[in-house]
CSV table of C-alpha atoms and ligand atoms in Angstrom, one decimal:
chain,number,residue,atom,x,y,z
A,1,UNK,CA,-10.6,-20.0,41.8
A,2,UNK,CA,-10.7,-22.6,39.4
A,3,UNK,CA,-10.2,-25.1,42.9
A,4,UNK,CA,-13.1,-23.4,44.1
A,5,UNK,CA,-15.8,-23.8,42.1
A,6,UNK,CA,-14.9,-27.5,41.6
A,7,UNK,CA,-14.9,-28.4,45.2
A,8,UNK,CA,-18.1,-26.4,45.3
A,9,UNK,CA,-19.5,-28.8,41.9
A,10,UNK,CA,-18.0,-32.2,43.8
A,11,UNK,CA,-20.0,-30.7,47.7
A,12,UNK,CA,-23.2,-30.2,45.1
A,13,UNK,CA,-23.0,-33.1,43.6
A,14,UNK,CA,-23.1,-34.7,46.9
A,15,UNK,CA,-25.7,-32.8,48.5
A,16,UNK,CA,-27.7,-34.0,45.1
A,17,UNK,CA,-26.8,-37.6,46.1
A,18,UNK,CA,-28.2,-37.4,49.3
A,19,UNK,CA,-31.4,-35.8,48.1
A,20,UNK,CA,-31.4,-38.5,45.6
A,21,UNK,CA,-31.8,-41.1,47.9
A,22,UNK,CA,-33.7,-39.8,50.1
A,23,UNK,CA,-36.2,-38.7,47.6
A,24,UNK,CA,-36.1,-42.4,46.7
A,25,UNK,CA,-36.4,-43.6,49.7
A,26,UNK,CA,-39.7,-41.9,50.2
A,27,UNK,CA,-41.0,-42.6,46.9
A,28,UNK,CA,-40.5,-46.4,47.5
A,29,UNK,CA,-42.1,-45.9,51.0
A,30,UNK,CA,-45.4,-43.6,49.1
A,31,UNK,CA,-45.7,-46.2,46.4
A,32,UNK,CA,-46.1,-49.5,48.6
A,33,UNK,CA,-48.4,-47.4,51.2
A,34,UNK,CA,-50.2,-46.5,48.4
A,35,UNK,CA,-50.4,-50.2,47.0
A,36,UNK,CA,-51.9,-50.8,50.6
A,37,UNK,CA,-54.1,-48.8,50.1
A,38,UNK,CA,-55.1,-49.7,47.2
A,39,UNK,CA,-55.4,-53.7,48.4
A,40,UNK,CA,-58.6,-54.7,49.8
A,41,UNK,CA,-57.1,-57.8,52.0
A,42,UNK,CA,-53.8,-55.9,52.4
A,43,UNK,CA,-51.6,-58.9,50.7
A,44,UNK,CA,-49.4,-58.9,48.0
A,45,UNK,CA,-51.0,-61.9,46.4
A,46,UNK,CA,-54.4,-60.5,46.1
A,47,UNK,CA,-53.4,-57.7,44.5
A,48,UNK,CA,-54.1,-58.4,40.9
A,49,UNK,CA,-56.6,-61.1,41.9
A,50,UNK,CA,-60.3,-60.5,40.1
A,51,UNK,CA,-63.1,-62.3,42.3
A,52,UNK,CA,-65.5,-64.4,40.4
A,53,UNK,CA,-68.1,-64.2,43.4
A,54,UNK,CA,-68.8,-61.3,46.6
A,55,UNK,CA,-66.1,-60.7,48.8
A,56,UNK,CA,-66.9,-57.9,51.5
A,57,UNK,CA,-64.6,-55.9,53.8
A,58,UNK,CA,-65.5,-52.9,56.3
A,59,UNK,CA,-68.3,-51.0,55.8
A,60,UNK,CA,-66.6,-47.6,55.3
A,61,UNK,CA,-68.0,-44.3,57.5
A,62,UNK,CA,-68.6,-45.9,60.6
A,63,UNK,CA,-69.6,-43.6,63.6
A,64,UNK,CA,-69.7,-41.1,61.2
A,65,UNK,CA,-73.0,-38.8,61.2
A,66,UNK,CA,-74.8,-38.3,57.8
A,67,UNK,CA,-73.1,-41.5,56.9
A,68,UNK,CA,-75.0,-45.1,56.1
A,69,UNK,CA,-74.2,-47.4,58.8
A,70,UNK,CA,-74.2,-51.4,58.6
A,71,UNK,CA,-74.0,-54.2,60.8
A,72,UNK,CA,-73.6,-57.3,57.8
A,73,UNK,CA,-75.7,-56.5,55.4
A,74,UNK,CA,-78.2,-54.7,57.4
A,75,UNK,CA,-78.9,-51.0,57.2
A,76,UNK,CA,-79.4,-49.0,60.5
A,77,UNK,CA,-80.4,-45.8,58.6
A,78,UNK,CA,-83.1,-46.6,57.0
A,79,UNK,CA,-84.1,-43.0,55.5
A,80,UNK,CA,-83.7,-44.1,51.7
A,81,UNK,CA,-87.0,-44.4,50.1
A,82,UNK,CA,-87.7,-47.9,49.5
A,83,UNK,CA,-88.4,-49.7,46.7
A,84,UNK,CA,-91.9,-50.5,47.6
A,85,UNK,CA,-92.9,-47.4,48.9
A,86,UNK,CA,-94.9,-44.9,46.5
A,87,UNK,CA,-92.6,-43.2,44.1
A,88,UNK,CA,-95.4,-43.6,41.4
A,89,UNK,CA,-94.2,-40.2,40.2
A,90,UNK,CA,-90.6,-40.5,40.1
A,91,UNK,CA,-88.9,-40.0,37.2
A,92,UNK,CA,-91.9,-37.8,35.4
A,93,UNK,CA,-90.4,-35.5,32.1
A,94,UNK,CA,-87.3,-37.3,33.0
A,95,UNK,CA,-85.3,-39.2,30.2
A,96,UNK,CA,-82.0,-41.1,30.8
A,97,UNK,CA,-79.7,-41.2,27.7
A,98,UNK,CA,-76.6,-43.5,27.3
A,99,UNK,CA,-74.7,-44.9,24.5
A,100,UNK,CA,-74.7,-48.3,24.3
A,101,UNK,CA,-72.7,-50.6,21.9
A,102,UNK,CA,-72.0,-54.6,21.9
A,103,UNK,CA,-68.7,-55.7,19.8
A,104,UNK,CA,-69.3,-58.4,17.6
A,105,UNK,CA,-66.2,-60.4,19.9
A,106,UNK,CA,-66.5,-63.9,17.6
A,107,UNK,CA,-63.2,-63.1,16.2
A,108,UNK,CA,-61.5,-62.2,19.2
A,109,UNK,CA,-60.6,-64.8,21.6
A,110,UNK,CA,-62.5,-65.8,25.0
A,111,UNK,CA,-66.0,-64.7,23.6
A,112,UNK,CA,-67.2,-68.3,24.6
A,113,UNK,CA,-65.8,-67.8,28.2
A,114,UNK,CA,-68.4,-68.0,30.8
A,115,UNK,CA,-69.1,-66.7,34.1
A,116,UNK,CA,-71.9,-67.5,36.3
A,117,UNK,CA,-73.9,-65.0,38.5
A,118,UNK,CA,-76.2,-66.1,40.7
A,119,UNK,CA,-77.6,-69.0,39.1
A,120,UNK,CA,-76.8,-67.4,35.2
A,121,UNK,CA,-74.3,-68.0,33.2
A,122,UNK,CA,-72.7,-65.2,31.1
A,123,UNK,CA,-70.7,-64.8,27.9
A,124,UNK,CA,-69.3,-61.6,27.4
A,125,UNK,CA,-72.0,-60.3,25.3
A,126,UNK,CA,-74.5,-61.3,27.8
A,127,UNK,CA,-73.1,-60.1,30.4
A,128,UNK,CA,-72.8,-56.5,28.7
A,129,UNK,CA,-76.4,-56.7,28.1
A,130,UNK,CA,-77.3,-57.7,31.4
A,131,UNK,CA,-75.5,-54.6,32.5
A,132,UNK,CA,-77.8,-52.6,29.9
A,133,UNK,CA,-80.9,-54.3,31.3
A,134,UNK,CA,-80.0,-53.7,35.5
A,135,UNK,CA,-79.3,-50.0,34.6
A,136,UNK,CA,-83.1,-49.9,33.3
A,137,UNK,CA,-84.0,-51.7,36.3
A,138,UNK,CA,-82.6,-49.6,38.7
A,139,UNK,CA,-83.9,-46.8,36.9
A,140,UNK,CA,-87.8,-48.0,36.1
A,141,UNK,CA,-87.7,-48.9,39.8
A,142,UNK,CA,-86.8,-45.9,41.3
A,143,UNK,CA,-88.1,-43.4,38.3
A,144,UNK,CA,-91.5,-45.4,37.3
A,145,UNK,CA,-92.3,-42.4,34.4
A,146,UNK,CA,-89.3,-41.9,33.3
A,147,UNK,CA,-87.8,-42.8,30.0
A,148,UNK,CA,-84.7,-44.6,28.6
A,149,UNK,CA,-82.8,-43.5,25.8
A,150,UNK,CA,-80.1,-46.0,23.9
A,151,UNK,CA,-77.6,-44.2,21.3
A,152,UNK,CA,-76.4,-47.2,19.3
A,153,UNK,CA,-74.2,-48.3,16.7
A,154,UNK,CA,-76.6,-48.8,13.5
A,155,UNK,CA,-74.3,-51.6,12.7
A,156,UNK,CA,-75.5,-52.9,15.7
A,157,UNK,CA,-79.1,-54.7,16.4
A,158,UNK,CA,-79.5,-54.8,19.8
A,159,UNK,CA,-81.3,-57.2,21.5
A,160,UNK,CA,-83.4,-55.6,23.7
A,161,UNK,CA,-87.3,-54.6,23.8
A,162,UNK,CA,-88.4,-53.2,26.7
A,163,UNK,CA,-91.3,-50.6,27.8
A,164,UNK,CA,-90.6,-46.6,28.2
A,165,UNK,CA,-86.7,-47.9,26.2
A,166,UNK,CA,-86.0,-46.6,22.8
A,167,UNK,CA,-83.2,-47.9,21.0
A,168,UNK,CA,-82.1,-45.0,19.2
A,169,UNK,CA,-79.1,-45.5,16.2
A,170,UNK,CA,-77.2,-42.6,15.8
A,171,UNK,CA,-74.2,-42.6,12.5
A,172,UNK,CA,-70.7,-42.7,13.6
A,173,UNK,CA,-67.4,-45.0,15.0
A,174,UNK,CA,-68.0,-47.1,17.6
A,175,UNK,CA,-64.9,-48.8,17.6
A,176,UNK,CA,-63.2,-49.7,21.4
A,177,UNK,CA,-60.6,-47.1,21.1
A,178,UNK,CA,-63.1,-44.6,19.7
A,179,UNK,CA,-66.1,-45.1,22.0
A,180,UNK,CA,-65.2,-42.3,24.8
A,181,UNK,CA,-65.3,-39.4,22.0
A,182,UNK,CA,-68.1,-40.8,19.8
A,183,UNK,CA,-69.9,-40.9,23.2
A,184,UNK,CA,-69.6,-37.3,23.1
A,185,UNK,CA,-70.5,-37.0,19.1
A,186,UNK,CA,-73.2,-39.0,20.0
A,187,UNK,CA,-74.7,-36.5,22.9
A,188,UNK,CA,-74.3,-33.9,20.7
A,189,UNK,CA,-76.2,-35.4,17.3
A,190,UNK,CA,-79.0,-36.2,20.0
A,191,UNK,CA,-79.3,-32.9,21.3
A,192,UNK,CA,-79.6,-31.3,18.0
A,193,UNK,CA,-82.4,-33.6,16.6
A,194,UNK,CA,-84.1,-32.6,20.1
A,195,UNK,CA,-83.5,-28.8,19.3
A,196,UNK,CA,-84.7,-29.9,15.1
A,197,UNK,CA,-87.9,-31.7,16.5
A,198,UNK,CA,-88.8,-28.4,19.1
A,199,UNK,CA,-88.9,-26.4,15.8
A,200,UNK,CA,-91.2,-29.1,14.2
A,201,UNK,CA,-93.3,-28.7,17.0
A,202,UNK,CA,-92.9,-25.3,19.0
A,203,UNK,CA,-95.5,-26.3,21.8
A,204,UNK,CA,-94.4,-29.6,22.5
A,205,UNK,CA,-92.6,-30.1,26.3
A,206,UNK,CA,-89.1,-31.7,25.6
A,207,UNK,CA,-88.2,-34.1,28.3
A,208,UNK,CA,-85.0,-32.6,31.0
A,209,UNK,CA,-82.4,-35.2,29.9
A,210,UNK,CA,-79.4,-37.0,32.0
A,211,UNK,CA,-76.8,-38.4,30.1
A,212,UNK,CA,-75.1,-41.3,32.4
A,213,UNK,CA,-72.6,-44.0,31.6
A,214,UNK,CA,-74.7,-47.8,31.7
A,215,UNK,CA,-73.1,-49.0,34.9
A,216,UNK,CA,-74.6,-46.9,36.9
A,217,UNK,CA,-78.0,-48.0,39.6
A,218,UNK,CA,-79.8,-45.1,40.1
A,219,UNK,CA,-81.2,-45.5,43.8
A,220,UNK,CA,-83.2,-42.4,44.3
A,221,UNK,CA,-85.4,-39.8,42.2
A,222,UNK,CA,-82.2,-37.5,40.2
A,223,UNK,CA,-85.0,-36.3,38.4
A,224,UNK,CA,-85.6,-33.6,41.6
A,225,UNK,CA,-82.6,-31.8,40.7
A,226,UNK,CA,-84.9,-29.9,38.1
A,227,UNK,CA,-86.8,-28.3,40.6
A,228,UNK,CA,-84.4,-28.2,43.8
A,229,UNK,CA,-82.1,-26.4,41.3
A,230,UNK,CA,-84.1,-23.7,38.7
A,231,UNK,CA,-81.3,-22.2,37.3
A,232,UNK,CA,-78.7,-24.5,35.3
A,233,UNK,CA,-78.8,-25.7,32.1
A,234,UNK,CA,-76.2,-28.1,32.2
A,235,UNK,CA,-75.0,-30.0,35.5
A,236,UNK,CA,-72.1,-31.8,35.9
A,237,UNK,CA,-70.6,-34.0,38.9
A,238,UNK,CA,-67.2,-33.1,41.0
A,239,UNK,CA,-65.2,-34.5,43.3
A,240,UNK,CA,-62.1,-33.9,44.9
A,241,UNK,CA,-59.7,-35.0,42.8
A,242,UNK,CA,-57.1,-32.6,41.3
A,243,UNK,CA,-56.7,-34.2,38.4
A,244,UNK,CA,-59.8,-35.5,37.6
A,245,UNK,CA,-62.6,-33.2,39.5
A,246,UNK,CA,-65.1,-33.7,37.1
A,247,UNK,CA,-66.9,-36.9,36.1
A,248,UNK,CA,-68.0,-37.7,32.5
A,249,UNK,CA,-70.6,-40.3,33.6
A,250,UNK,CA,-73.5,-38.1,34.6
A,251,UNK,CA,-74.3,-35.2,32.6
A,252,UNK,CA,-78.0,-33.3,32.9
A,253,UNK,CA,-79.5,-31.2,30.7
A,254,UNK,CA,-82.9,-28.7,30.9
A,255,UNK,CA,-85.3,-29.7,28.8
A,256,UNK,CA,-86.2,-26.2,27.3
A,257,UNK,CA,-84.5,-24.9,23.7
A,258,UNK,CA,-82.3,-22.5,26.1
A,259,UNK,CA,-80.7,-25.4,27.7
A,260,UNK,CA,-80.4,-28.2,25.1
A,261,UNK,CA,-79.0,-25.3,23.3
A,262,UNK,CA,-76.3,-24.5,25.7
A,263,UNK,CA,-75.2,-28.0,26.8
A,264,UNK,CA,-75.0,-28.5,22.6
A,265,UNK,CA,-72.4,-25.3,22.6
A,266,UNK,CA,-70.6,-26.6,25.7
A,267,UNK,CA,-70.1,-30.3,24.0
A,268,UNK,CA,-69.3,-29.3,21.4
A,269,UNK,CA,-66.1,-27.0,22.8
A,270,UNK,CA,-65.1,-30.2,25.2
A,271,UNK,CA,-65.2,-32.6,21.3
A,272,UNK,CA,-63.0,-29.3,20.2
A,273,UNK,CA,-60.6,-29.6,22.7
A,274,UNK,CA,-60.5,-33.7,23.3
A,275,UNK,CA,-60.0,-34.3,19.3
A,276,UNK,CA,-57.1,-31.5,19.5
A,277,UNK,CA,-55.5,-32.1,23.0
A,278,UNK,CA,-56.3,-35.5,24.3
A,279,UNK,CA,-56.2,-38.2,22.0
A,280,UNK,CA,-53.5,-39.4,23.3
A,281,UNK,CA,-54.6,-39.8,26.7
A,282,UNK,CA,-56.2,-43.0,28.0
A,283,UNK,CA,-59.3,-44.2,25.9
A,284,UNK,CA,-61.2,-44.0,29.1
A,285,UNK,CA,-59.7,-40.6,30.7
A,286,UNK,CA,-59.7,-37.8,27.5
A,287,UNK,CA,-63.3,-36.8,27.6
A,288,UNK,CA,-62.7,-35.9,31.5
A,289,UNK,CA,-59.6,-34.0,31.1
A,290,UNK,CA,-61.3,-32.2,28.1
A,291,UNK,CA,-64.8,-31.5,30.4
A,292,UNK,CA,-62.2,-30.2,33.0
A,293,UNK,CA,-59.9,-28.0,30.5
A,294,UNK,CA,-63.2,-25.9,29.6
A,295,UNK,CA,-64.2,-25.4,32.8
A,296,UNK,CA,-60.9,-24.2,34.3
A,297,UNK,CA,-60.7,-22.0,30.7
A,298,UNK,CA,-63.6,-20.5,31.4
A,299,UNK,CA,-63.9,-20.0,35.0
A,300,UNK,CA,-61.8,-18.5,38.2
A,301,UNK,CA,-63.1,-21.7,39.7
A,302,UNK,CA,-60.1,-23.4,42.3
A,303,UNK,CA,-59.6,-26.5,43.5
A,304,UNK,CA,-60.8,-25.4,46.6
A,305,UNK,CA,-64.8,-25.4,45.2
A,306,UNK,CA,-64.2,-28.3,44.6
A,307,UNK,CA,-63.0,-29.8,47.9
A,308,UNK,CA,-66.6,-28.6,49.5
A,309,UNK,CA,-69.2,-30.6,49.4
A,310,UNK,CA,-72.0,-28.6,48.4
A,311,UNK,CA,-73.6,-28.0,44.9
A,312,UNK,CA,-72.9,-24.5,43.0
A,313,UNK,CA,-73.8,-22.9,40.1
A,314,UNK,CA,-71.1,-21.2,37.8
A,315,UNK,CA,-71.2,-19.2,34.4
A,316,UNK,CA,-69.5,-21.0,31.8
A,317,UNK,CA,-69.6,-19.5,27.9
A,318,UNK,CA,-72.8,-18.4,28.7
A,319,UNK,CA,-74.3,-21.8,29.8
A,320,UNK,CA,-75.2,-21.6,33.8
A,321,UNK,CA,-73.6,-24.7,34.6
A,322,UNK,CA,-74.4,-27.0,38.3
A,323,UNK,CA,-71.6,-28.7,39.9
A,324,UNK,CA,-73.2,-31.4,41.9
A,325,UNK,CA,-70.5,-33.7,44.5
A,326,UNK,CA,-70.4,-37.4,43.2
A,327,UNK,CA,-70.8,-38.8,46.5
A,328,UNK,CA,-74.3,-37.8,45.8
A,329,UNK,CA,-75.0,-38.1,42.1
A,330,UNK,CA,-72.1,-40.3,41.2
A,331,UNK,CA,-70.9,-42.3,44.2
A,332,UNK,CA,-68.3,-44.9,43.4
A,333,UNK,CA,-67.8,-48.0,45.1
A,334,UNK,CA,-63.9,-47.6,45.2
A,335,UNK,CA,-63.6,-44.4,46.5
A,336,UNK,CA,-66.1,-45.3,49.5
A,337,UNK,CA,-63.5,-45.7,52.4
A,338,UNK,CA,-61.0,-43.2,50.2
A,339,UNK,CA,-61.9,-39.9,49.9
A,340,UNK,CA,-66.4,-40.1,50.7
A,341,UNK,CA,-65.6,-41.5,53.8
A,342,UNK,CA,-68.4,-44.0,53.5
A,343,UNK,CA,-71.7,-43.4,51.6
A,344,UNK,CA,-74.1,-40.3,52.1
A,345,UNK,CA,-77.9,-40.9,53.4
A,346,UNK,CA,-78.9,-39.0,50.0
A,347,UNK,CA,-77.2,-41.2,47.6
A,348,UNK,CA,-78.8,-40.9,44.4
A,349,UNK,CA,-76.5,-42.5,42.0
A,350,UNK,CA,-73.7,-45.7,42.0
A,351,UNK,CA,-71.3,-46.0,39.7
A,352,UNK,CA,-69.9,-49.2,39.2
A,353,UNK,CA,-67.0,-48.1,37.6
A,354,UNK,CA,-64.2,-50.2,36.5
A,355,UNK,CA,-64.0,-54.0,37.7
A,356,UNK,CA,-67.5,-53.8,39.3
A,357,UNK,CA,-69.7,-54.6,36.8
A,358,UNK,CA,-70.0,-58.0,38.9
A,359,UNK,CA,-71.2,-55.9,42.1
A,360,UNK,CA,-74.1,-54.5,40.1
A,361,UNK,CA,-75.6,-57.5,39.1
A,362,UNK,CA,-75.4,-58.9,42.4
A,363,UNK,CA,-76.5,-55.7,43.9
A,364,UNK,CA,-79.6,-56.1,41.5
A,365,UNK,CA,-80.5,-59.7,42.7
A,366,UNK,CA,-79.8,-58.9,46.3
A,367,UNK,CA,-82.6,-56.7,46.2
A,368,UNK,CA,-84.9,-59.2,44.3
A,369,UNK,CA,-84.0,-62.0,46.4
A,370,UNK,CA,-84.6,-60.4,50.0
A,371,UNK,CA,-87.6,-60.7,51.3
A,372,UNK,CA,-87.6,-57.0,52.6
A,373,UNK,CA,-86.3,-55.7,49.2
A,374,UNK,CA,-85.2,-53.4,51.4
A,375,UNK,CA,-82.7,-50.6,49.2
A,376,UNK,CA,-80.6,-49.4,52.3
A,377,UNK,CA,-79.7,-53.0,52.7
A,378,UNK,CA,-78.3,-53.3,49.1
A,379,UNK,CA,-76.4,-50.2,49.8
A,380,UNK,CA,-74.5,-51.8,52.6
A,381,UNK,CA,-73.5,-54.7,50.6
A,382,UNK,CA,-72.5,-52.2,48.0
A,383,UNK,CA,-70.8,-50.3,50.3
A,384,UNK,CA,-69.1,-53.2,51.9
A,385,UNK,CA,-67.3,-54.8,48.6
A,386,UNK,CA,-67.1,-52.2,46.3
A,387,UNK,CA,-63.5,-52.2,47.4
A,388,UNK,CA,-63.0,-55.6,46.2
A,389,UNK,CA,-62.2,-55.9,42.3
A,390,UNK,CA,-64.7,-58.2,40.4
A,391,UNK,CA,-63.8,-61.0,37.2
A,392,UNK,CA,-65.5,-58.0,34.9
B,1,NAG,C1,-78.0,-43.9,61.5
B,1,NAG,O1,-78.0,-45.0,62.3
B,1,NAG,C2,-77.1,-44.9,63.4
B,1,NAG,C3,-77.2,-46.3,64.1
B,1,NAG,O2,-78.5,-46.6,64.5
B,1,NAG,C4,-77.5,-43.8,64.3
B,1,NAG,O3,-76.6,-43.7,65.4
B,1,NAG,C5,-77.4,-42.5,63.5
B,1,NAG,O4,-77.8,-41.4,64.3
B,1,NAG,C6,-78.3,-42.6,62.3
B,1,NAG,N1,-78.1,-41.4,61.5
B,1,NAG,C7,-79.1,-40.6,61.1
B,1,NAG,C8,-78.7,-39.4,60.3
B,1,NAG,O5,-80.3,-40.9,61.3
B,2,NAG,C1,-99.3,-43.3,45.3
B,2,NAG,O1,-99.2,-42.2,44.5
B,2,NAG,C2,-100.3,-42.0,43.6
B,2,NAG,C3,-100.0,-40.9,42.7
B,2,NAG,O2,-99.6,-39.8,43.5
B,2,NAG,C4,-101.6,-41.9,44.4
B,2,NAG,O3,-102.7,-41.8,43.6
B,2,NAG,C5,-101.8,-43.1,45.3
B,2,NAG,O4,-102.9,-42.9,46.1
B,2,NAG,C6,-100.6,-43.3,46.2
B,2,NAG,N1,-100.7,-44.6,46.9
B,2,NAG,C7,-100.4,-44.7,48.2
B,2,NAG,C8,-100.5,-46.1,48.7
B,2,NAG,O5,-100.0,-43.8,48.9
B,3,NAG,C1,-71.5,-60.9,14.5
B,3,NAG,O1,-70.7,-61.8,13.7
B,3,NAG,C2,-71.4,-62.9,13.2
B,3,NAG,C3,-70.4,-63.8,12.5
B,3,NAG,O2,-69.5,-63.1,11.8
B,3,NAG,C4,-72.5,-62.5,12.3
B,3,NAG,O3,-73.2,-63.6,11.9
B,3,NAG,C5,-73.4,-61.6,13.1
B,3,NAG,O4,-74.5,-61.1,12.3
B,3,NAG,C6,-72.6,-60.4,13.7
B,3,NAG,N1,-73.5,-59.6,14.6
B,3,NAG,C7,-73.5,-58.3,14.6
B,3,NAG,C8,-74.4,-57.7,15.6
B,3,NAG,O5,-72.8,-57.6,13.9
């Protein structure tokens, strides 16, 4: 008996063993596929390498139909509005928000450290305000009547003096590791002095709001997602991405005392549930995780809505709530050849997420410099090295 069940333990063991490595195996096998993928010029060298100037690959999405296609730098779709064509009334009753915040770096080392782009060279607090200044770009280009919101640090005096651009100091910690859920305190304290200044002034229209991150271009008029869409209050932006299927850096708002109302409720339960469950988690990643917790609490929704690609509208805590894809409203460069398969014809918003703050400057003086200032080309360079990880 006792024989038994030993030989049995030792033919387990062993069974365990080869599982063991051959679980191994594959997960060596996953991890450098993945690294491939992951590795613009598919060598080992370049993989931590940050280019200090453009570097393009393959347009992603060839041959495929709804899809931008490229040859160089030249669009062959050429549905996207243009810059110069009339969008005199883009953007009306609009107003982007974002929080904005430059660290005081001189005690930390490298503050001095330059970087040219184009012919401009950058310290690091330059080059975060030349971020600040393309986003308004984009956005006065495409959204002429439109407005621009900056929650700030009080603490900090921000350079910066612009038309339609209020610089807009709201109380609270701004500190690095901080930023991600004062971001969210910060959303909130501006939606109630919205809701305080409607009571001041019952009759007065309040503006439909988009909160977005600052590295974002905005390449087409958002602003028609108000009327396309009558019946949200808050809308946020998906993906397929199980772990992270919603996107903190674009979050509209309906500009009537119903909606500011509700996307103040809903905030407020995502600061609830960040503060208590995900402090811990990445400085970048907790308000995402916390946006996704609520949902999932307080819907039936599965990963498989999110998998589609088309908008939909779901109840949550009594807030009608708009799921828009990203490749849409919140396209990022990396995930071009990944999972978008290329860049939709409708793109309204790039996100220059992580090393690609390079790419949007560039991207900005690209469309200066060419003679055709031509949007659909700008995209293709976009789309053509946003694989490529930048110097910052
Ligand atoms: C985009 O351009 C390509 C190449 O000219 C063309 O084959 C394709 O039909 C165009 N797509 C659309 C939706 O117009
Ligand atoms: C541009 O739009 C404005 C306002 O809608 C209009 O008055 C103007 O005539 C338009 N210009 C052109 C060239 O279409
Ligand atoms: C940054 O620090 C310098 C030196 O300590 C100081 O003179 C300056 O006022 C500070 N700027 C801001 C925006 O805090």
């Amino acid at each position: 008996m006792k024989k038994g069940s030993l030989g049995m333990r030792v033919c387990f063991g062993w069974r365990q063993f080869l599982l063991f490595v051959t679980l191994v195996f594959f997960l060596t096998r996953l991890i450098s596929v993945l690294e491939l993928h992951h590795d613009p010029a598919g060598s080992h060298q370049t993989k931590t390498k940050k280019y200090n100037h453009l570097v393009f690959g393959p347009a992603a999405g060839e041959g495929l139909p709804n899809r931008l296609q490229c040859k160089g730098h030249k669009a062959l779709n050429k549905s996207h509005i243009s810059s110069s064509s009339n969008t005199s009334n883009g953007g009306d009753g609009v107003t982007f928000v974002t929080v904005f915040t430059v660290y005081n770096s001189s005690v930390g080392s490298g503050s001095s450290e330059s970087t040219m782009v184009g012919k401009v060279s950058y310290n690091k607090v330059d080059r975060s305000m030349a971020i600040l200044n393309t986003f308004i770009n984009f956005i006065q280009l495409m959204m002429p009547q439109s407005n621009t919101v900056i929650l700030t640090d009080p603490a900090s005096s921000l350079p910066l003096k612009r038309n339609r651009v209020t610089v807009y100091p709201i109380q609270g910690e701004y500190s690095r590791d901080k930023l991600m859920l004062q971001r969210i305190r910060s959303y909130i304290a501006f939606l109630e002095d919205k809701l305080k200044e409607q009571s001041r002034k019952p009759g007065k229209r309040i503006s439909n709001i988009i909160f977005t991150d600052s590295d974002i271009a905005v390449v087409g008029d958002v602003g028609e997602i108000f009327t396309k869409y009558e019946d949200f209050h808050v809308a946020l932006t998906f993906r397929n991405n199980k772990q992270q299927p919603l996107n903190s850096g674009f979050i509209a708002v309906r500009g009537t005392r119903d909606g500011i109302l509700r996307a103040k409720i809903f905030l407020e339960e995502v600061l609830k549930v960040y503060s208590s469950k995900y402090m811990e988690a990445s400085r970048m990643l907790g308000d995402q995780l916390a946006i996704a917790s609520v949902v999932k609490s307080r819907t039936s929704l599965n990963a498989k809505a999110f998998s589609a690609h088309q908008p939909f509208l779901e109840d949550i805590n009594g807030a009608s709530v708009l799921f828009l894809p990203c490749e849409v409203y919140n396209w990022t460069p990396p995930e071009g050849a990944g999972q978008f398969h290329g860049m939709p014809l409708d793109v309204k918003v790039v996100h220059f997420k992580g090393s690609r703050k390079r790419l949007m400057l560039e991207s900005w003086n690209f469309l200066q410099s060419s003679t055709s200032h031509d949007l659909s080309d700008m995209l293709c360079l976009v789309l053509s090295s946003g694989r490529t990880k930048y110097d910052f």
